[in-house]
Tab-separated table of C-alpha atoms in Angstrom:
chain	number	residue	atom	x	y	z
A	7	MET	CA	14.599	-5.918	56.412
A	8	HIS	CA	16.863	-5.240	53.464
A	9	ALA	CA	19.893	-3.014	53.232
A	10	THR	CA	19.866	-0.859	50.136
A	11	ALA	CA	22.899	-0.015	48.044
A	12	VAL	CA	23.628	2.955	45.872
A	13	PRO	CA	23.078	2.153	42.183
A	14	THR	CA	25.782	2.909	39.705
A	15	PRO	CA	25.295	4.213	36.160
A	16	SER	CA	27.940	1.801	34.867
A	17	GLN	CA	26.389	-1.380	36.254
A	18	PRO	CA	28.687	-4.336	35.438
A	19	ALA	CA	27.610	-7.518	33.720
A	20	PRO	CA	25.232	-9.835	35.641
A	21	HIS	CA	28.048	-12.032	36.890
A	22	THR	CA	29.937	-9.157	38.534
A	23	ALA	CA	27.026	-7.307	40.131
A	24	ALA	CA	28.781	-5.772	43.120
A	25	TYR	CA	26.306	-2.952	43.726
A	26	GLN	CA	23.074	-4.843	44.255
A	27	THR	CA	21.239	-5.056	47.557
A	28	VAL	CA	22.519	-7.156	50.462
A	29	GLU	CA	19.523	-8.882	51.954
A	30	PHE	CA	19.390	-9.211	55.731
A	31	ASP	CA	17.367	-12.149	57.067
A	32	ALA	CA	17.815	-12.132	60.850
A	33	GLY	CA	16.077	-15.463	61.397
A	34	LEU	CA	18.231	-17.209	58.812
A	35	LEU	CA	21.433	-15.641	60.118
A	36	GLN	CA	20.584	-16.669	63.658
A	37	ARG	CA	19.767	-20.226	62.582
A	38	LEU	CA	22.821	-20.753	60.356
A	39	GLY	CA	25.497	-18.743	62.130
A	40	LYS	CA	28.239	-20.995	63.526
A	41	SER	CA	31.968	-21.197	64.106
A	42	GLY	CA	33.991	-21.236	60.889
A	43	PRO	CA	37.146	-20.070	59.070
A	44	ARG	CA	37.548	-16.645	57.472
A	45	TYR	CA	39.331	-18.196	54.461
A	46	THR	CA	42.240	-15.804	54.156
A	47	SER	CA	43.828	-19.004	52.841
A	48	TYR	CA	42.844	-22.515	51.867
A	49	PRO	CA	43.772	-24.781	53.504
A	50	THR	CA	43.413	-22.542	56.561
A	51	ALA	CA	46.406	-21.787	58.784
A	52	ASP	CA	45.268	-24.126	61.561
A	53	ARG	CA	45.860	-27.034	59.141
A	54	PHE	CA	49.512	-26.175	58.495
A	55	ASP	CA	51.932	-29.018	59.183
A	56	GLU	CA	55.145	-28.844	61.211
A	57	ASP	CA	56.702	-31.321	58.771
A	58	PHE	CA	56.991	-28.326	56.421
A	59	GLY	CA	60.076	-26.276	57.325
A	60	TYR	CA	62.857	-24.018	56.107
A	61	ARG	CA	64.181	-26.428	53.468
A	62	ASP	CA	60.706	-27.010	52.056
A	63	TYR	CA	60.371	-23.261	51.656
A	64	LEU	CA	63.734	-23.094	49.858
A	65	HIS	CA	62.568	-25.886	47.556
A	66	ALA	CA	59.353	-23.978	46.760
A	67	VAL	CA	61.273	-20.811	45.860
A	68	ALA	CA	63.774	-22.767	43.759
A	69	GLY	CA	60.952	-24.497	41.898
A	70	MET	CA	59.293	-21.180	41.165
A	71	ARG	CA	62.526	-19.729	39.788
A	72	THR	CA	63.192	-22.845	37.689
A	73	ARG	CA	59.806	-22.443	36.028
A	74	GLY	CA	60.847	-18.924	35.017
A	75	GLY	CA	58.808	-15.756	34.865
A	76	ALA	CA	59.233	-12.861	37.240
A	77	ARG	CA	56.084	-12.845	39.347
A	78	PRO	CA	55.573	-9.648	41.331
A	79	LEU	CA	55.931	-9.783	45.105
A	80	SER	CA	53.831	-8.785	48.055
A	81	LEU	CA	55.762	-8.180	51.281
A	82	TYR	CA	54.282	-8.500	54.763
A	83	LEU	CA	56.210	-7.356	57.845
A	84	HIS	CA	54.997	-8.191	61.337
A	85	ILE	CA	55.905	-5.697	64.060
A	86	PRO	CA	54.640	-7.375	67.253
A	87	PHE	CA	55.108	-4.637	69.842
A	88	CYS	CA	52.412	-2.625	71.661
A	89	ASP	CA	52.560	-0.091	74.501
A	90	THR	CA	49.399	-1.390	76.145
A	91	VAL	CA	47.097	-4.368	75.704
A	92	CYS	CA	43.629	-4.032	74.184
A	93	TYR	CA	41.482	-6.666	75.867
A	94	TYR	CA	39.731	-7.809	72.671
A	95	CYS	CA	42.982	-8.414	70.783
A	96	ALA	CA	43.788	-11.834	69.305
A	97	CYS	CA	46.963	-10.792	67.446
A	98	ASN	CA	50.437	-12.159	68.110
A	99	LYS	CA	51.934	-9.289	70.113
A	100	VAL	CA	54.483	-8.321	72.747
A	101	VAL	CA	53.264	-5.692	75.210
A	102	THR	CA	56.248	-3.743	76.517
A	103	LYS	CA	57.475	-0.217	77.165
A	104	ASN	CA	61.094	-1.348	76.849
A	105	ARG	CA	62.083	0.133	73.473
A	106	GLU	CA	65.335	-1.829	73.424
A	107	LYS	CA	63.296	-4.917	72.580
A	108	ALA	CA	62.241	-3.288	69.321
A	109	ALA	CA	65.835	-2.396	68.473
A	110	THR	CA	66.914	-6.028	68.926
A	111	TYR	CA	63.949	-7.273	66.898
A	112	LEU	CA	64.704	-4.903	64.031
A	113	ALA	CA	68.281	-6.151	63.775
A	114	TYR	CA	66.991	-9.691	63.304
A	115	LEU	CA	64.118	-8.623	61.044
A	116	LYS	CA	66.587	-6.908	58.709
A	117	ARG	CA	68.632	-10.104	58.638
A	118	GLU	CA	65.546	-12.105	57.638
A	119	ILE	CA	64.664	-9.536	54.942
A	120	ALA	CA	68.169	-9.828	53.479
A	121	MET	CA	67.924	-13.628	53.444
A	122	GLN	CA	64.550	-13.515	51.701
A	123	ALA	CA	65.777	-10.962	49.171
A	124	ALA	CA	68.709	-13.204	48.279
A	125	LEU	CA	66.266	-15.946	47.268
A	126	PHE	CA	64.406	-13.774	44.772
A	127	SER	CA	65.724	-12.316	41.570
A	128	SER	CA	65.977	-8.537	41.306
A	129	THR	CA	63.407	-8.834	38.520
A	130	ASN	CA	60.720	-9.656	41.117
A	131	GLU	CA	59.174	-6.245	41.683
A	132	VAL	CA	57.398	-5.499	44.968
A	133	GLU	CA	53.901	-4.323	44.094
A	134	GLN	CA	52.466	-4.521	47.600
A	135	LEU	CA	53.841	-3.876	51.084
A	136	HIS	CA	51.921	-4.224	54.324
A	137	PHE	CA	53.062	-3.513	57.877
A	138	GLY	CA	50.923	-5.243	60.519
A	139	GLY	CA	51.178	-6.085	64.173
A	140	GLY	CA	51.014	-5.397	67.057
A	141	THR	CA	51.466	-1.719	66.428
A	142	PRO	CA	53.843	-0.966	63.533
A	143	THR	CA	54.049	2.680	64.628
A	144	TYR	CA	55.588	1.466	67.897
A	145	LEU	CA	58.809	1.963	65.934
A	146	SER	CA	60.370	5.415	66.103
A	147	ASP	CA	60.750	7.617	63.019
A	148	ALA	CA	64.454	6.789	62.893
A	149	GLN	CA	63.803	3.051	63.178
A	150	MET	CA	61.183	3.203	60.419
A	151	ASP	CA	63.534	5.235	58.206
A	152	ASP	CA	66.230	2.618	58.674
A	153	LEU	CA	63.877	-0.303	58.029
A	154	MET	CA	62.362	1.226	54.876
A	155	ALA	CA	65.823	2.059	53.528
A	156	HIS	CA	66.878	-1.554	54.148
A	157	LEU	CA	63.798	-2.847	52.323
A	158	ARG	CA	64.504	-0.664	49.301
A	159	ARG	CA	68.128	-1.789	49.196
A	160	SER	CA	66.985	-5.413	49.372
A	161	PHE	CA	64.050	-5.393	46.932
A	162	ARG	CA	63.007	-3.472	43.828
A	163	PHE	CA	59.781	-1.579	44.477
A	164	ALA	CA	57.102	-0.527	42.001
A	165	PRO	CA	56.658	3.247	41.577
A	166	ASP	CA	54.481	4.953	44.179
A	167	ALA	CA	51.651	5.474	41.686
A	168	ALA	CA	51.486	1.752	40.862
A	169	GLY	CA	52.322	0.066	44.169
A	170	GLU	CA	50.160	-0.395	47.235
A	171	PHE	CA	52.216	0.290	50.356
A	172	SER	CA	50.131	0.200	53.526
A	173	ILE	CA	50.594	0.445	57.265
A	174	GLU	CA	48.314	-0.167	60.234
A	175	VAL	CA	48.417	2.658	62.790
A	176	ASP	CA	47.075	3.212	66.268
A	177	PRO	CA	45.881	6.854	66.314
A	178	ARG	CA	46.909	7.059	69.969
A	179	THR	CA	50.557	6.615	68.969
A	180	VAL	CA	50.641	8.813	65.843
A	181	SER	CA	50.690	12.591	65.607
A	182	PRO	CA	49.729	14.480	62.425
A	183	GLU	CA	53.443	15.167	61.937
A	184	ARG	CA	54.173	11.435	62.126
A	185	VAL	CA	51.546	10.777	59.446
A	186	HIS	CA	53.364	13.137	57.060
A	187	THR	CA	56.620	11.345	57.901
A	188	LEU	CA	55.062	7.956	57.082
A	189	ARG	CA	54.038	9.288	53.676
A	190	ARG	CA	57.583	10.522	53.026
A	191	GLN	CA	58.875	7.104	54.066
A	192	GLY	CA	56.930	5.575	51.186
A	193	PHE	CA	53.557	4.482	52.573
A	194	ASN	CA	50.566	5.472	50.438
A	195	ARG	CA	47.750	3.661	52.260
A	196	ILE	CA	46.931	3.908	55.947
A	197	SER	CA	44.628	1.819	58.135
A	198	LEU	CA	43.387	3.141	61.472
A	199	GLY	CA	42.237	0.954	64.332
A	200	VAL	CA	39.176	2.637	65.843
A	201	GLN	CA	36.905	-0.241	66.988
A	202	ASP	CA	34.365	2.072	68.686
A	203	PHE	CA	34.097	5.771	69.527
A	204	ASP	CA	32.004	5.351	72.686
A	205	PRO	CA	34.085	6.218	75.809
A	206	GLU	CA	32.440	3.532	77.956
A	207	VAL	CA	33.097	0.835	75.370
A	208	GLN	CA	36.678	2.053	75.015
A	209	ARG	CA	37.245	1.786	78.760
A	210	ALA	CA	35.751	-1.733	78.804
A	211	VAL	CA	38.367	-2.913	76.270
A	212	ASN	CA	41.240	-0.773	77.632
A	213	ARG	CA	41.545	1.354	74.494
A	214	VAL	CA	40.642	4.956	75.297
A	215	GLN	CA	40.934	6.870	72.028
A	216	PRO	CA	39.262	10.294	71.711
A	217	GLU	CA	37.472	10.974	68.437
A	218	GLU	CA	39.548	14.139	67.962
A	219	GLU	CA	42.771	12.098	67.810
A	220	THR	CA	41.377	9.849	65.108
A	221	ARG	CA	40.013	12.740	63.043
A	222	ALA	CA	43.359	14.541	63.292
A	223	VAL	CA	45.155	11.468	61.879
A	224	ILE	CA	42.627	11.159	59.027
A	225	ASP	CA	42.932	14.853	58.177
A	226	ALA	CA	46.716	14.563	58.220
A	227	ALA	CA	46.594	11.512	55.933
A	228	ARG	CA	44.506	13.455	53.419
A	229	ALA	CA	46.844	16.439	53.587
A	230	ALA	CA	49.905	14.203	53.236
A	231	GLY	CA	48.569	12.655	50.028
A	232	PHE	CA	47.749	9.111	51.153
A	233	ARG	CA	45.799	7.379	48.373
A	234	SER	CA	43.525	5.510	50.744
A	235	VAL	CA	42.393	5.816	54.363
A	236	SER	CA	40.771	2.804	56.018
A	237	ILE	CA	39.020	2.481	59.379
A	238	ASP	CA	38.569	-0.727	61.382
A	239	LEU	CA	35.501	-1.161	63.600
A	240	ILE	CA	34.338	-4.057	65.770
A	241	TYR	CA	30.771	-4.950	66.701
A	242	GLY	CA	29.887	-7.196	69.631
A	243	LEU	CA	32.249	-5.532	72.134
A	244	PRO	CA	31.400	-5.191	75.851
A	245	LYS	CA	29.132	-2.255	76.719
A	246	GLN	CA	28.122	-1.787	73.080
A	247	THR	CA	24.476	-1.063	72.372
A	248	LEU	CA	22.576	-0.272	69.203
A	249	GLU	CA	22.635	3.386	70.148
A	250	THR	CA	26.400	3.546	70.787
A	251	MET	CA	26.951	1.677	67.509
A	252	ARG	CA	24.729	4.151	65.663
A	253	GLN	CA	26.672	7.096	67.077
A	254	THR	CA	30.008	5.499	66.148
A	255	LEU	CA	28.808	4.851	62.591
A	256	ASP	CA	27.649	8.447	62.230
A	257	LYS	CA	31.100	9.664	63.255
A	258	VAL	CA	32.830	7.232	60.889
A	259	VAL	CA	30.642	8.281	57.951
A	260	ALA	CA	31.365	11.924	58.744
A	261	ALA	CA	35.100	11.140	58.641
A	262	ASP	CA	34.578	9.790	55.076
A	263	PRO	CA	37.255	7.033	54.888
A	264	ASP	CA	37.797	5.196	51.605
A	265	ARG	CA	37.378	1.765	53.168
A	266	ILE	CA	35.703	0.494	56.321
A	267	ALA	CA	36.094	-2.927	57.905
A	268	VAL	CA	33.471	-3.965	60.469
A	269	TYR	CA	34.652	-7.085	62.275
A	270	HIS	CA	32.582	-9.364	64.466
A	271	TYR	CA	34.291	-9.600	67.857
A	272	ALA	CA	35.349	-13.202	68.432
A	273	HIS	CA	35.241	-13.751	72.193
A	274	MET	CA	37.528	-16.744	72.799
A	275	PRO	CA	39.103	-16.206	76.240
A	276	HIS	CA	40.174	-19.878	76.305
A	277	LEU	CA	42.582	-19.030	73.461
A	278	PHE	CA	43.469	-15.380	74.077
A	279	LYS	CA	44.480	-14.399	77.593
A	280	PRO	CA	43.735	-10.628	77.356
A	281	GLN	CA	40.077	-11.432	76.611
A	282	ARG	CA	39.744	-12.919	80.109
A	283	ARG	CA	39.717	-9.352	81.428
A	284	ILE	CA	36.421	-8.672	79.656
A	285	VAL	CA	33.388	-8.991	81.933
A	286	ASP	CA	30.953	-11.527	80.485
A	287	ALA	CA	27.980	-9.591	81.875
A	288	ASP	CA	28.998	-6.600	79.713
A	289	MET	CA	28.730	-8.561	76.467
A	290	PRO	CA	25.766	-7.905	74.125
A	291	ASP	CA	23.583	-10.925	73.416
A	292	SER	CA	23.457	-12.656	70.032
A	293	GLU	CA	20.217	-10.937	68.987
A	294	THR	CA	21.689	-7.493	69.712
A	295	LYS	CA	24.843	-8.363	67.760
A	296	LEU	CA	22.771	-9.318	64.734
A	297	LEU	CA	20.908	-6.025	64.961
A	298	MET	CA	24.278	-4.246	65.149
A	299	LEU	CA	25.393	-6.014	61.974
A	300	GLN	CA	22.180	-5.005	60.240
A	301	LEU	CA	22.635	-1.418	61.391
A	302	CYS	CA	26.225	-1.338	60.100
A	303	ILE	CA	25.241	-2.636	56.679
A	304	GLU	CA	22.277	-0.310	56.277
A	305	ARG	CA	24.073	2.786	57.567
A	306	LEU	CA	27.218	2.308	55.446
A	307	VAL	CA	25.397	1.324	52.259
A	308	ASP	CA	23.029	4.272	52.679
A	309	ALA	CA	26.131	6.459	52.993
A	310	GLY	CA	27.308	5.286	49.553
A	311	TYR	CA	29.698	2.466	50.431
A	312	VAL	CA	29.775	-0.759	48.419
A	313	TYR	CA	29.552	-4.019	50.351
A	314	ILE	CA	32.660	-5.869	49.152
A	315	GLY	CA	32.130	-9.007	51.174
A	316	MET	CA	32.641	-10.506	54.632
A	317	ASP	CA	33.169	-7.373	56.723
A	318	HIS	CA	34.535	-4.908	54.144
A	319	PHE	CA	33.001	-1.806	52.598
A	320	ALA	CA	34.556	0.609	50.116
A	321	ARG	CA	33.737	3.729	48.137
A	322	PRO	CA	32.599	2.871	44.569
A	323	GLY	CA	35.782	4.375	43.104
A	324	ASP	CA	38.133	2.586	45.521
A	325	ASP	CA	40.512	0.002	44.064
A	326	LEU	CA	38.753	-2.841	45.934
A	327	ALA	CA	35.349	-1.990	44.479
A	328	VAL	CA	36.829	-1.562	40.992
A	329	ALA	CA	38.712	-4.882	41.255
A	330	GLN	CA	35.549	-6.677	42.320
A	331	ARG	CA	33.587	-5.266	39.378
A	332	GLN	CA	36.348	-6.360	37.023
A	333	GLY	CA	36.699	-9.846	38.544
A	334	ARG	CA	40.246	-9.155	39.836
A	335	LEU	CA	39.573	-9.167	43.578
A	336	HIS	CA	41.766	-11.475	45.650
A	337	ARG	CA	41.822	-12.587	49.284
A	338	ASN	CA	44.959	-13.252	51.324
A	339	PHE	CA	46.191	-13.102	54.910
A	340	GLN	CA	45.691	-9.329	55.021
A	341	GLY	CA	42.081	-9.620	53.814
A	342	TYR	CA	40.820	-8.439	50.438
A	343	SER	CA	43.449	-7.350	47.931
A	344	THR	CA	43.765	-6.153	44.352
A	345	HIS	CA	47.048	-8.023	43.760
A	346	ALA	CA	46.095	-11.593	42.862
A	347	ASP	CA	49.178	-12.689	40.925
A	348	THR	CA	51.844	-12.026	43.567
A	349	ASP	CA	53.933	-14.295	45.741
A	350	LEU	CA	53.574	-13.260	49.376
A	351	VAL	CA	56.887	-13.020	51.253
A	352	ALA	CA	56.329	-12.646	54.992
A	353	CYS	CA	58.906	-11.528	57.569
A	354	GLY	CA	58.727	-11.340	61.355
A	355	VAL	CA	57.427	-13.538	64.156
A	356	SER	CA	54.285	-15.546	63.267
A	357	ALA	CA	54.157	-14.046	59.739
A	358	ILE	CA	52.556	-16.229	57.047
A	359	GLY	CA	53.752	-16.279	53.440
A	360	ALA	CA	52.463	-17.890	50.252
A	361	VAL	CA	55.010	-18.723	47.531
A	362	GLY	CA	54.070	-20.860	44.562
A	363	ALA	CA	51.876	-23.739	45.714
A	364	THR	CA	52.963	-23.486	49.359
A	365	TYR	CA	52.167	-21.662	52.571
A	366	SER	CA	54.758	-21.087	55.287
A	367	GLN	CA	54.575	-19.627	58.777
A	368	ASN	CA	57.328	-18.297	61.010
A	369	VAL	CA	57.838	-19.214	64.658
A	370	LYS	CA	55.671	-17.313	67.115
A	371	THR	CA	58.112	-16.340	69.897
A	372	LEU	CA	60.968	-13.856	69.830
A	373	ASP	CA	63.455	-16.312	71.366
A	374	ALA	CA	62.775	-18.995	68.743
A	375	TYR	CA	62.880	-16.365	65.991
A	376	TYR	CA	66.287	-15.087	67.088
A	377	GLU	CA	67.696	-18.583	67.610
A	378	LEU	CA	66.887	-19.760	64.066
A	379	LEU	CA	68.210	-16.587	62.436
A	380	ASP	CA	71.414	-16.956	64.486
A	381	GLN	CA	71.754	-20.349	62.776
A	382	ASN	CA	71.392	-18.602	59.397
A	383	GLU	CA	68.041	-20.283	58.789
A	384	LEU	CA	64.785	-18.619	57.881
A	385	PRO	CA	62.489	-19.042	60.918
A	386	VAL	CA	59.875	-21.160	59.129
A	387	VAL	CA	58.251	-23.556	61.599
A	388	ARG	CA	55.326	-24.986	59.650
A	389	GLY	CA	53.468	-24.753	56.375
A	390	TRP	CA	51.647	-26.611	53.634
A	391	ARG	CA	52.310	-27.823	50.117
A	392	LEU	CA	49.122	-27.709	48.051
A	393	GLY	CA	48.044	-30.734	46.040
A	394	MET	CA	45.719	-30.570	43.053
A	395	ASP	CA	42.612	-30.919	45.206
A	396	ASP	CA	43.834	-28.086	47.485
A	397	ALA	CA	44.500	-25.822	44.495
A	398	LEU	CA	41.080	-26.581	43.028
A	399	ARG	CA	39.231	-25.880	46.261
A	400	ARG	CA	41.343	-22.784	46.925
A	401	SER	CA	40.411	-21.400	43.511
A	402	LEU	CA	36.734	-22.155	44.056
A	403	ILE	CA	36.647	-20.648	47.561
A	404	GLN	CA	38.546	-17.548	46.345
A	405	LYS	CA	35.934	-16.961	43.649
A	406	LEU	CA	33.091	-17.358	46.108
A	407	MET	CA	34.676	-15.067	48.710
A	408	CYS	CA	35.607	-12.359	46.212
A	409	GLN	CA	33.021	-12.485	43.418
A	410	PHE	CA	30.167	-14.456	45.056
A	411	GLU	CA	30.036	-16.821	42.098
A	412	VAL	CA	31.931	-19.537	40.257
A	413	SER	CA	31.945	-20.329	36.557
A	414	ILE	CA	31.655	-24.112	36.371
A	415	PRO	CA	33.042	-24.377	32.791
A	416	ALA	CA	36.024	-22.160	33.718
A	417	LEU	CA	36.821	-24.358	36.707
A	418	GLU	CA	36.551	-27.505	34.573
A	419	GLN	CA	38.865	-25.950	32.011
A	420	ALA	CA	41.479	-25.075	34.664
A	421	PHE	CA	41.360	-28.441	36.459
A	422	PRO	CA	40.901	-32.052	35.220
A	423	ILE	CA	37.444	-32.570	36.740
A	424	VAL	CA	33.776	-32.844	35.904
A	425	PHE	CA	32.315	-30.439	38.466
A	426	ARG	CA	29.060	-32.272	39.165
A	427	ASP	CA	30.830	-35.600	39.632
A	428	TYR	CA	33.802	-34.331	41.637
A	429	PHE	CA	31.658	-32.252	43.976
A	430	ALA	CA	28.590	-34.504	44.127
A	431	PRO	CA	28.529	-34.692	47.984
A	432	GLU	CA	29.059	-30.918	48.247
A	433	LEU	CA	26.290	-30.202	45.757
A	434	ALA	CA	23.899	-32.308	47.813
A	435	ARG	CA	24.621	-30.090	50.837
A	436	LEU	CA	24.372	-26.951	48.709
A	437	ARG	CA	20.871	-27.968	47.614
A	438	GLU	CA	19.755	-27.405	51.208
A	439	MET	CA	21.282	-23.945	51.111
A	440	GLU	CA	19.596	-23.349	47.780
A	441	ASP	CA	16.284	-24.182	49.462
A	442	ASP	CA	17.109	-21.519	52.066
A	443	GLY	CA	17.682	-19.014	49.268
A	444	LEU	CA	21.431	-18.620	49.842
A	445	LEU	CA	22.561	-19.518	46.320
A	446	THR	CA	21.473	-20.812	42.943
A	447	ILE	CA	23.021	-23.825	41.217
A	448	GLY	CA	22.802	-23.504	37.450
A	449	GLU	CA	24.290	-25.407	34.559
A	450	GLU	CA	27.206	-22.982	34.211
A	451	TRP	CA	27.214	-20.822	37.333
A	452	LEU	CA	27.201	-21.310	41.068
A	453	SER	CA	25.882	-17.930	42.236
A	454	VAL	CA	25.438	-16.604	45.775
A	455	THR	CA	22.247	-14.597	46.290
A	456	MET	CA	22.028	-11.275	48.097
A	457	LYS	CA	20.629	-13.184	51.086
A	458	GLY	CA	23.555	-15.603	50.968
A	459	ARG	CA	26.342	-13.019	50.866
A	460	LEU	CA	26.315	-12.547	54.621
A	461	LEU	CA	26.692	-16.330	55.014
A	462	ILE	CA	29.448	-16.737	52.434
A	463	ARG	CA	31.697	-18.452	54.978
A	464	ASN	CA	29.042	-21.120	55.533
A	465	ILE	CA	28.872	-21.749	51.786
A	466	CYS	CA	32.656	-21.988	51.477
A	467	MET	CA	32.819	-24.401	54.414
A	468	VAL	CA	30.897	-26.935	52.314
A	469	PHE	CA	33.962	-27.156	50.016
A	470	ASP	CA	36.497	-27.391	52.868
A	471	ARG	CA	37.418	-31.068	52.965
A	472	TYR	CA	39.523	-30.616	56.115
A	473	LEU	CA	36.479	-29.650	58.162
A	474	ALA	CA	35.086	-33.138	57.507
A	475	VAL	CA	38.240	-34.619	59.094
A	476	ARG	CA	38.438	-32.127	61.945
A	477	PRO	CA	35.087	-30.351	62.386
A	478	GLU	CA	34.870	-26.626	62.926
A	479	GLY	CA	35.041	-25.657	66.561
A	480	PRO	CA	36.131	-22.995	69.044
A	481	ARG	CA	39.315	-22.214	67.042
A	482	HIS	CA	37.249	-19.979	64.737
A	483	SER	CA	35.002	-16.966	65.107
A	484	GLN	CA	31.284	-17.052	64.342
A	485	THR	CA	30.422	-16.789	60.665
A	486	VAL	CA	27.911	-14.041	61.496
């Protein structure tokens, strides 16, 4: 069965056709689905090396400044605290009702922000800001006021109309009044964790969240003048059925968000302790999960949303959909983005940044974070310096993930390679996928078909040379 998309009168050129049909082939998805990376970076974060530390990061920033040019910045701040634990969660978080812990953390976070700001010239304008967690709205209004004021003293921000300043919120912790306060504090995009509206499913994952609360937050965001409202859903949760999923989707469509993310629940209790509280007998089987995915695609596309890729949908006029049509879409640690030419500066425990040709990740525990900052060192614990092969494969995988195609001549112009020689082993594997109808290999274009879009991670994995050294395994979620 095929999902149908809404046609657009201004259909882009053939090589940026974002509005065509996504083809759902259940048998193929079931046969080819396997564990694999989500490619928010390449190399992926599990490959980062502990030989890369604070001084390597300083060297990367110094090298970037020596080369000149004031690249814009993207800032990511990790607020790890939550009031309660959601059983499905795989985020780095601290579950506590002791608000003093947040006050201590903020003092150190502000110190890290100041240290990062000192490394960058005032000509580096912040075009993008994202607060993730945990639950960023765990912070009080006063704490958020103080933190935002500190950020604006430390960095130069783009005007509200040009910048993208987003925050993840838990509707259970945010009143309509708080939403208006967040807008006044400078946020212009808001992302709501919903996961599922069914009460039984919510109880099974310890996240009881009445629909009325969520709708009140969305209404407040519209009234407050937020440019974009996004909703996160998860399919494959305990107690979910096709009928509960259908009812949730109907409620989401009625709420009319600008963007919708529908994530596949990755059940890995061996890695994430809270997931051990989920009853295995309550989990839907793989066939039901595939039918849920099909239902999500069909229902959202029928409602007028564009399938961006992976698990993201957007209104045709949303910045993500526009960027994809124009070939400007980018993918980073926060997912799909419209800001491709920024350096990502990340602050907070476990936060991952990307500056120049490097990735860097902070320590994951509060104690280690505080200890390093007390030594006046940025809390970088590991990272990666990209070689030419890494940069080439990153560029290729980015194009596939964001545009579903790669121009072979453009890649050969950007890198000193002959595509068919350099990637001869990969092309041999891709021929099998071509036989399955997932992509076409032409003289000038490598193009993913509508059937292949749902298996884009599988296609990208062919170009991941680190998987050949250390095969994919239980560290990653299923590709479908």
